[in-house]
């Protein structure tokens, strides 16, 4: 008799996008009560339900119930961001003697892949896996040469895998036929209280970073990496997000430089977050060199999400693991170039637990 698999993937229709293409919603479930919902429109994580310290289940990411809401303007809730996450100054870069101009969609600069980035395309469903070890979904997208101004046909896959030790592992792979900049991330906004706290400012966070990427008033890097020590940017010791917020003009929206123990060790610990009302904990690990710590400074109460929650300023925080912004124009930053014949591979892990006393 065939044994039932302990981790499952439920697959259901999730409506149609503007050009009439049907999309789907996938629910990954493990045996500890964690479920992760993902749609192949933008690879959006629409929901992550985890138990709190008393066993009560709640949704810890911002988002909507229906595809119609995701088709309206929103600030990248839960989606895959690419071809280049974060900003490229003036939407320009030069490679192999040729200058490229990208779509400018953030004042004079390029942000999150342009006007139609990877967050607004339908991804092909490549593989759905249910086994004793994981429930997973693999999505694929071919970004054509010239899309949003980028060089080369870029073939991308993104896999989401939920395990029984409560990890959500996101794996990004890509290859190209022309040298291109690449920077892929997931833009989930978290509020680990699952509706209990009115914003994310009491969440206690620790970031494994001694430095952050200094930016100008347009959030474009100056090229300097600045020490966090003795500044309100310092999260090397855990403390509430809001504690020194009044000393950070505009609020946290900065790339932290993740400390790596050795040059050979690619996967590093990024962050530890504790929500005091429900005692949920989230840990983040990644192979990527940076993490954008953004605390929803631009949320303004105009969007109403799942469970009728009004997304006011600072309602959720993001830890967008990625390369540094504007790396194509900053030769001292870790390279974000992908050349033909190379294999791009980055992994980020979100691990969910609760605090026990
Ligand atoms: C990123 C950027 C922010 C903002 C959000 C989306 O985190 O760094 O400045 O653009 O995305 O609103």
Tab-separated table of C-alpha atoms and ligand atoms in Angstrom:
chain	number	residue	atom	x	y	z
A	1	UNK	CA	0.000	0.000	0.000
A	2	UNK	CA	1.332	3.426	-0.883
A	3	UNK	CA	2.116	5.538	2.154
A	4	UNK	CA	0.709	9.031	2.244
A	5	UNK	CA	3.277	11.792	1.859
A	6	UNK	CA	3.570	13.948	4.942
A	7	UNK	CA	4.124	17.225	3.086
A	8	UNK	CA	1.551	18.252	0.519
A	9	UNK	CA	0.874	20.736	-2.259
A	10	UNK	CA	-2.704	21.727	-3.057
A	11	UNK	CA	-3.211	23.249	-6.499
A	12	UNK	CA	-6.245	25.411	-7.363
A	13	UNK	CA	-7.299	28.080	-9.875
A	14	UNK	CA	-6.643	31.684	-8.774
A	15	UNK	CA	-8.455	33.558	-11.547
A	16	UNK	CA	-7.206	35.304	-14.649
A	17	UNK	CA	-4.754	38.110	-15.269
A	18	UNK	CA	-5.447	41.031	-17.613
A	19	UNK	CA	-4.568	39.193	-20.831
A	20	UNK	CA	-6.943	36.343	-19.972
A	21	UNK	CA	-4.275	33.884	-18.845
A	22	UNK	CA	-5.440	31.613	-16.022
A	23	UNK	CA	-3.201	31.492	-13.011
A	24	UNK	CA	-3.028	29.141	-10.069
A	25	UNK	CA	-2.545	29.138	-6.327
A	26	UNK	CA	-0.367	26.503	-4.656
A	27	UNK	CA	-0.615	25.688	-0.954
A	28	UNK	CA	2.468	24.035	0.515
A	29	UNK	CA	1.745	22.360	3.882
A	30	UNK	CA	3.950	20.610	6.409
A	31	UNK	CA	2.974	18.431	9.339
A	32	UNK	CA	3.515	21.173	11.961
A	33	UNK	CA	0.639	23.365	10.816
A	34	UNK	CA	2.634	25.656	8.519
A	35	UNK	CA	1.154	26.559	5.146
A	36	UNK	CA	2.636	28.758	2.438
A	37	UNK	CA	0.510	29.964	-0.470
A	38	UNK	CA	2.159	31.033	-3.732
A	39	UNK	CA	0.685	32.101	-7.059
A	40	UNK	CA	2.488	31.809	-10.371
A	41	UNK	CA	1.548	35.447	-11.112
A	42	UNK	CA	4.730	37.260	-10.050
A	43	UNK	CA	5.693	34.241	-7.938
A	44	UNK	CA	3.846	36.039	-5.143
A	45	UNK	CA	3.745	34.506	-1.676
A	46	UNK	CA	0.184	35.463	-0.726
A	47	UNK	CA	0.111	33.886	2.739
A	48	UNK	CA	2.316	32.187	5.341
A	49	UNK	CA	0.394	30.672	8.225
A	50	UNK	CA	2.340	29.557	11.291
A	51	UNK	CA	1.272	28.638	14.829
A	52	UNK	CA	2.127	31.056	17.638
A	53	UNK	CA	3.522	29.973	20.980
A	54	UNK	CA	0.073	28.806	22.166
A	55	UNK	CA	-0.568	26.883	18.942
A	56	UNK	CA	-2.933	29.467	17.467
A	57	UNK	CA	-2.486	29.775	13.701
A	58	UNK	CA	-2.113	33.167	12.016
A	59	UNK	CA	-0.993	34.732	8.766
A	60	UNK	CA	2.364	36.528	9.078
A	61	UNK	CA	2.710	38.178	5.648
A	62	UNK	CA	0.956	41.151	4.079
A	63	UNK	CA	-1.117	40.601	0.969
A	64	UNK	CA	-4.547	40.102	-0.523
A	65	UNK	CA	-7.125	37.344	-0.935
A	66	UNK	CA	-7.794	37.810	-4.637
A	67	UNK	CA	-5.784	38.224	-7.805
A	68	UNK	CA	-7.796	41.368	-8.673
A	69	UNK	CA	-6.138	43.175	-5.751
A	70	UNK	CA	-2.691	42.038	-6.863
A	71	UNK	CA	-3.338	43.440	-10.352
A	72	UNK	CA	-3.875	46.936	-8.895
A	73	UNK	CA	-0.836	49.005	-7.835
A	74	UNK	CA	0.762	47.734	-4.625
A	75	UNK	CA	4.278	47.945	-3.205
A	76	UNK	CA	5.626	44.554	-4.316
A	77	UNK	CA	3.804	42.473	-1.671
A	78	UNK	CA	5.353	38.980	-1.559
A	79	UNK	CA	6.633	38.904	-5.126
A	80	UNK	CA	9.777	37.843	-6.943
A	81	UNK	CA	11.759	40.961	-7.836
A	82	UNK	CA	13.987	41.063	-10.927
A	83	UNK	CA	15.784	41.306	-13.278
A	84	UNK	CA	17.522	43.721	-10.917
A	85	UNK	CA	16.045	44.196	-7.433
A	86	UNK	CA	16.455	47.675	-5.894
A	87	UNK	CA	17.837	50.679	-7.758
A	88	UNK	CA	20.122	51.318	-10.721
A	89	UNK	CA	21.168	54.976	-10.887
A	90	UNK	CA	19.586	56.812	-13.833
A	91	UNK	CA	18.658	53.388	-15.236
A	92	UNK	CA	22.024	53.182	-16.975
A	93	UNK	CA	25.057	50.922	-17.038
A	94	UNK	CA	27.859	50.015	-19.394
A	95	UNK	CA	29.034	46.507	-20.118
A	96	UNK	CA	31.508	45.178	-22.686
A	97	UNK	CA	31.740	48.644	-24.255
A	98	UNK	CA	28.018	49.124	-24.715
A	99	UNK	CA	25.747	51.445	-22.768
A	100	UNK	CA	22.275	50.223	-21.823
A	101	UNK	CA	19.255	52.322	-20.798
A	102	UNK	CA	16.619	50.741	-18.608
A	103	UNK	CA	13.063	51.805	-17.838
A	104	UNK	CA	13.012	54.640	-15.253
A	105	UNK	CA	10.207	53.992	-12.815
A	106	UNK	CA	11.465	55.626	-9.593
A	107	UNK	CA	12.064	59.296	-10.355
A	108	UNK	CA	15.177	59.386	-12.547
A	109	UNK	CA	16.195	55.859	-11.476
A	110	UNK	CA	15.344	52.238	-12.246
A	111	UNK	CA	13.678	50.239	-9.446
A	112	UNK	CA	12.892	46.536	-9.029
A	113	UNK	CA	13.268	45.533	-12.680
A	114	UNK	CA	11.279	48.367	-14.274
A	115	UNK	CA	7.695	48.916	-15.349
A	116	UNK	CA	6.861	45.255	-15.894
A	117	UNK	CA	9.334	43.449	-13.668
A	118	UNK	CA	9.362	39.776	-12.674
A	119	UNK	CA	6.654	40.646	-10.115
A	120	UNK	CA	4.096	41.346	-12.872
A	121	UNK	CA	4.583	38.397	-15.234
A	122	UNK	CA	3.033	34.954	-15.342
A	123	UNK	CA	5.582	32.285	-14.419
A	124	UNK	CA	5.461	28.813	-15.924
A	125	UNK	CA	4.795	26.026	-13.432
A	126	UNK	CA	7.755	23.677	-13.915
A	127	UNK	CA	7.467	21.210	-11.081
A	128	UNK	CA	5.348	20.391	-8.060
A	129	UNK	CA	6.842	17.977	-5.523
A	130	UNK	CA	5.274	16.234	-2.538
A	131	UNK	CA	7.495	13.967	-0.483
A	132	UNK	CA	8.374	12.980	3.068
A	133	UNK	CA	11.002	15.752	3.130
A	134	UNK	CA	9.493	18.685	1.299
A	135	UNK	CA	6.540	20.274	-0.425
A	136	UNK	CA	7.838	22.363	-3.275
A	137	UNK	CA	6.975	24.441	-6.295
A	138	UNK	CA	9.362	25.392	-9.097
A	139	UNK	CA	8.511	28.340	-11.354
A	140	UNK	CA	10.280	29.370	-14.556
A	141	UNK	CA	10.421	32.534	-16.662
A	142	UNK	CA	12.280	33.514	-19.813
A	143	UNK	CA	13.110	37.224	-19.788
A	144	UNK	CA	13.720	38.115	-23.413
A	145	UNK	CA	16.691	40.093	-24.732
A	146	UNK	CA	15.776	43.794	-24.433
A	147	UNK	CA	13.002	43.360	-21.847
A	148	UNK	CA	12.866	46.599	-19.781
A	149	UNK	CA	16.152	47.473	-21.548
A	150	UNK	CA	18.265	44.551	-20.223
A	151	UNK	CA	20.716	42.643	-22.428
A	152	UNK	CA	20.346	38.940	-23.161
A	153	UNK	CA	17.773	36.206	-22.926
A	154	UNK	CA	17.745	35.318	-19.242
A	155	UNK	CA	16.280	31.987	-18.229
A	156	UNK	CA	15.238	31.996	-14.564
A	157	UNK	CA	13.819	29.429	-12.163
A	158	UNK	CA	12.662	30.068	-8.622
A	159	UNK	CA	11.860	27.161	-6.272
A	160	UNK	CA	9.969	27.371	-3.013
A	161	UNK	CA	10.415	24.436	-0.700
A	162	UNK	CA	8.733	23.931	2.678
A	163	UNK	CA	10.312	21.383	5.009
A	164	UNK	CA	9.239	19.633	8.200
A	165	UNK	CA	11.825	21.557	10.206
A	166	UNK	CA	9.776	24.651	9.364
A	167	UNK	CA	12.055	26.193	6.774
A	168	UNK	CA	10.900	27.912	3.627
A	169	UNK	CA	13.824	27.641	1.214
A	170	UNK	CA	13.772	29.884	-1.856
A	171	UNK	CA	16.302	28.955	-4.552
A	172	UNK	CA	17.043	31.205	-7.529
A	173	UNK	CA	18.816	29.843	-10.639
A	174	UNK	CA	19.508	31.588	-13.923
A	175	UNK	CA	21.589	31.575	-17.094
A	176	UNK	CA	21.977	34.108	-19.906
A	177	UNK	CA	23.187	34.386	-23.504
A	178	UNK	CA	24.621	37.944	-23.064
A	179	UNK	CA	26.321	39.515	-20.061
A	180	UNK	CA	23.624	41.053	-17.856
A	181	UNK	CA	23.270	42.427	-14.365
A	182	UNK	CA	21.063	40.217	-12.195
A	183	UNK	CA	19.693	40.638	-8.691
A	184	UNK	CA	16.783	38.473	-7.572
A	185	UNK	CA	14.882	38.607	-4.314
A	186	UNK	CA	11.541	38.026	-2.652
A	187	UNK	CA	9.695	41.106	-1.387
A	188	UNK	CA	7.558	39.607	1.401
A	189	UNK	CA	6.425	42.008	4.121
A	190	UNK	CA	6.199	40.344	7.535
A	191	UNK	CA	4.230	41.175	10.643
A	192	UNK	CA	4.788	38.162	12.877
A	193	UNK	CA	1.925	39.143	15.218
A	194	UNK	CA	-0.605	37.953	12.599
A	195	UNK	CA	-2.944	40.881	13.194
A	196	UNK	CA	-2.277	41.436	16.933
A	197	UNK	CA	0.146	44.378	16.657
A	198	UNK	CA	-0.745	47.626	14.854
A	199	UNK	CA	2.709	47.872	13.255
A	200	UNK	CA	6.063	46.083	13.219
A	201	UNK	CA	7.928	48.520	15.474
A	202	UNK	CA	7.882	46.339	18.626
A	203	UNK	CA	9.373	43.361	16.794
A	204	UNK	CA	12.835	42.733	18.210
A	205	UNK	CA	15.428	42.228	15.497
A	206	UNK	CA	19.067	41.230	15.277
A	207	UNK	CA	20.946	41.679	11.999
A	208	UNK	CA	24.245	39.950	11.280
A	209	UNK	CA	25.823	43.081	9.818
A	210	UNK	CA	28.528	45.498	10.969
A	211	UNK	CA	28.074	47.762	7.947
A	212	UNK	CA	25.390	49.087	5.662
A	213	UNK	CA	25.420	50.566	2.160
A	214	UNK	CA	25.353	54.366	2.422
A	215	UNK	CA	22.843	56.012	0.061
A	216	UNK	CA	22.017	59.548	-1.096
A	217	UNK	CA	18.578	61.175	-0.840
A	218	UNK	CA	17.367	59.128	-3.830
A	219	UNK	CA	18.429	55.861	-2.133
A	220	UNK	CA	21.323	55.518	-4.597
A	221	UNK	CA	24.583	54.188	-3.067
A	222	UNK	CA	27.420	56.675	-2.586
A	223	UNK	CA	29.906	53.777	-2.827
A	224	UNK	CA	30.715	53.857	0.892
A	225	UNK	CA	30.023	51.016	3.293
A	226	UNK	CA	29.472	52.589	6.692
A	227	UNK	CA	29.990	51.082	10.172
A	228	UNK	CA	26.763	50.631	12.132
A	229	UNK	CA	28.553	50.816	15.508
A	230	UNK	CA	27.258	53.615	17.780
A	231	UNK	CA	24.558	54.614	15.277
A	232	UNK	CA	20.768	53.993	15.133
A	233	UNK	CA	21.543	51.567	12.267
A	234	UNK	CA	23.126	49.081	14.681
A	235	UNK	CA	21.107	45.859	15.102
A	236	UNK	CA	24.049	43.631	16.032
A	237	UNK	CA	22.414	43.324	19.467
A	238	UNK	CA	18.683	42.544	19.359
A	239	UNK	CA	16.362	45.464	20.110
A	240	UNK	CA	12.943	46.743	18.959
A	241	UNK	CA	12.787	48.071	15.397
A	242	UNK	CA	11.192	51.295	16.630
A	243	UNK	CA	13.693	52.059	19.404
A	244	UNK	CA	15.876	54.547	17.504
A	245	UNK	CA	13.568	55.126	14.529
A	246	UNK	CA	13.156	58.851	15.250
A	247	UNK	CA	16.891	59.214	14.542
A	248	UNK	CA	16.653	57.618	11.074
A	249	UNK	CA	15.279	60.152	8.574
A	250	UNK	CA	12.722	58.434	6.326
A	251	UNK	CA	12.957	55.185	8.322
A	252	UNK	CA	14.984	52.025	7.664
A	253	UNK	CA	15.294	51.321	3.945
A	254	UNK	CA	18.918	50.245	3.741
A	255	UNK	CA	21.013	47.361	2.495
A	256	UNK	CA	22.909	45.694	5.330
A	257	UNK	CA	26.200	44.006	4.460
A	258	UNK	CA	25.914	40.443	5.745
A	259	UNK	CA	28.918	39.210	7.722
A	260	UNK	CA	30.399	35.993	6.347
A	261	UNK	CA	32.575	33.843	8.580
A	262	UNK	CA	34.964	32.843	5.818
A	263	UNK	CA	35.303	33.577	2.124
A	264	UNK	CA	34.421	29.963	1.281
A	265	UNK	CA	31.225	29.994	3.314
A	266	UNK	CA	28.485	31.234	1.038
A	267	UNK	CA	25.395	30.650	3.178
A	268	UNK	CA	25.313	32.981	6.177
A	269	UNK	CA	22.994	33.869	8.973
A	270	UNK	CA	21.173	37.164	8.154
A	271	UNK	CA	18.628	37.951	10.860
A	272	UNK	CA	16.702	36.838	13.914
A	273	UNK	CA	13.300	38.427	14.599
A	274	UNK	CA	11.060	37.997	17.650
A	275	UNK	CA	7.468	39.249	17.932
A	276	UNK	CA	6.678	39.783	21.648
A	277	UNK	CA	2.838	39.429	21.623
A	278	UNK	CA	2.718	35.996	19.979
A	279	UNK	CA	6.317	34.915	20.614
A	280	UNK	CA	6.831	33.990	16.987
A	281	UNK	CA	10.421	33.890	15.801
A	282	UNK	CA	11.753	34.089	12.276
A	283	UNK	CA	15.372	33.465	11.335
A	284	UNK	CA	16.791	34.272	7.919
A	285	UNK	CA	19.833	32.716	6.215
A	286	UNK	CA	21.128	33.507	2.755
A	287	UNK	CA	23.916	33.124	0.226
A	288	UNK	CA	23.373	36.732	-0.876
A	289	UNK	CA	25.808	39.474	0.211
A	290	UNK	CA	23.175	41.952	1.449
A	291	UNK	CA	19.700	42.320	2.891
A	292	UNK	CA	17.453	45.321	2.344
A	293	UNK	CA	15.861	46.067	5.696
A	294	UNK	CA	12.747	48.056	4.770
A	295	UNK	CA	9.993	48.779	7.298
A	296	UNK	CA	7.076	49.848	5.111
A	297	UNK	CA	7.853	53.578	5.283
A	298	UNK	CA	5.735	54.133	2.167
A	299	UNK	CA	2.646	52.271	3.419
A	300	UNK	CA	0.021	54.933	4.127
A	301	UNK	CA	-3.233	53.221	5.081
A	302	UNK	CA	-4.731	53.277	1.583
A	303	UNK	CA	-4.346	49.519	1.047
A	304	UNK	CA	-6.604	47.088	2.885
A	305	UNK	CA	-5.404	43.521	2.907
A	306	UNK	CA	-6.485	40.074	3.996
A	307	UNK	CA	-8.699	39.948	7.093
A	308	UNK	CA	-9.574	43.648	6.496
A	309	UNK	CA	-6.267	44.815	7.923
A	310	UNK	CA	-5.393	48.408	7.020
A	311	UNK	CA	-1.759	48.626	5.984
A	312	UNK	CA	-0.656	51.755	7.787
A	313	UNK	CA	2.894	53.089	7.797
A	314	UNK	CA	5.347	50.538	9.272
A	315	UNK	CA	2.729	47.757	9.315
A	316	UNK	CA	5.266	45.223	7.988
A	317	UNK	CA	8.987	44.844	7.484
A	318	UNK	CA	10.962	43.262	4.622
A	319	UNK	CA	14.309	41.506	4.613
A	320	UNK	CA	15.032	41.452	0.892
A	321	UNK	CA	18.189	39.388	0.610
A	322	UNK	CA	20.030	40.568	-2.479
A	323	UNK	CA	23.128	42.126	-4.012
A	324	UNK	CA	23.850	45.748	-3.260
A	325	UNK	CA	21.822	48.395	-5.142
A	326	UNK	CA	23.418	49.886	-8.253
A	327	UNK	CA	26.204	47.258	-8.320
A	328	UNK	CA	26.551	47.577	-12.146
A	329	UNK	CA	27.870	51.129	-11.565
A	330	UNK	CA	29.872	50.377	-8.398
A	331	UNK	CA	32.983	48.344	-9.243
A	332	UNK	CA	33.918	47.912	-5.563
A	333	UNK	CA	30.649	46.109	-4.741
A	334	UNK	CA	30.318	42.291	-5.057
A	335	UNK	CA	29.740	41.524	-8.736
A	336	UNK	CA	26.146	41.284	-9.913
A	337	UNK	CA	27.123	40.367	-13.492
A	338	UNK	CA	26.078	37.094	-15.040
A	339	UNK	CA	28.061	36.014	-18.098
A	340	UNK	CA	27.064	33.478	-20.768
A	341	UNK	CA	28.085	29.986	-19.636
A	342	UNK	CA	27.861	30.849	-15.928
A	343	UNK	CA	25.210	29.529	-13.566
A	344	UNK	CA	23.532	32.008	-11.232
A	345	UNK	CA	22.498	30.426	-7.936
A	346	UNK	CA	21.345	32.073	-4.704
A	347	UNK	CA	19.409	30.617	-1.784
A	348	UNK	CA	17.485	32.261	1.051
A	349	UNK	CA	15.949	30.405	3.987
A	350	UNK	CA	13.219	31.667	6.302
A	351	UNK	CA	12.910	29.497	9.419
A	352	UNK	CA	9.829	29.758	11.620
A	353	UNK	CA	9.589	28.873	15.312
A	354	UNK	CA	8.280	30.193	18.618
A	355	UNK	CA	10.048	31.257	21.764
A	356	UNK	CA	9.765	28.821	24.651
A	357	UNK	CA	10.479	29.876	28.212
B	1	LIG	C1	12.214	48.414	-1.581
B	1	LIG	C2	12.834	49.768	-1.677
B	1	LIG	C3	11.951	50.784	-1.056
B	1	LIG	C4	10.572	50.740	-1.700
B	1	LIG	C5	10.018	49.338	-1.583
B	1	LIG	C6	8.688	49.211	-2.287
B	1	LIG	O1	12.316	47.916	-0.338
B	1	LIG	O2	14.120	49.822	-1.090
B	1	LIG	O3	12.492	52.056	-1.175
B	1	LIG	O4	10.670	51.097	-3.046
B	1	LIG	O5	10.906	48.420	-2.110
B	1	LIG	O6	7.770	50.162	-1.893
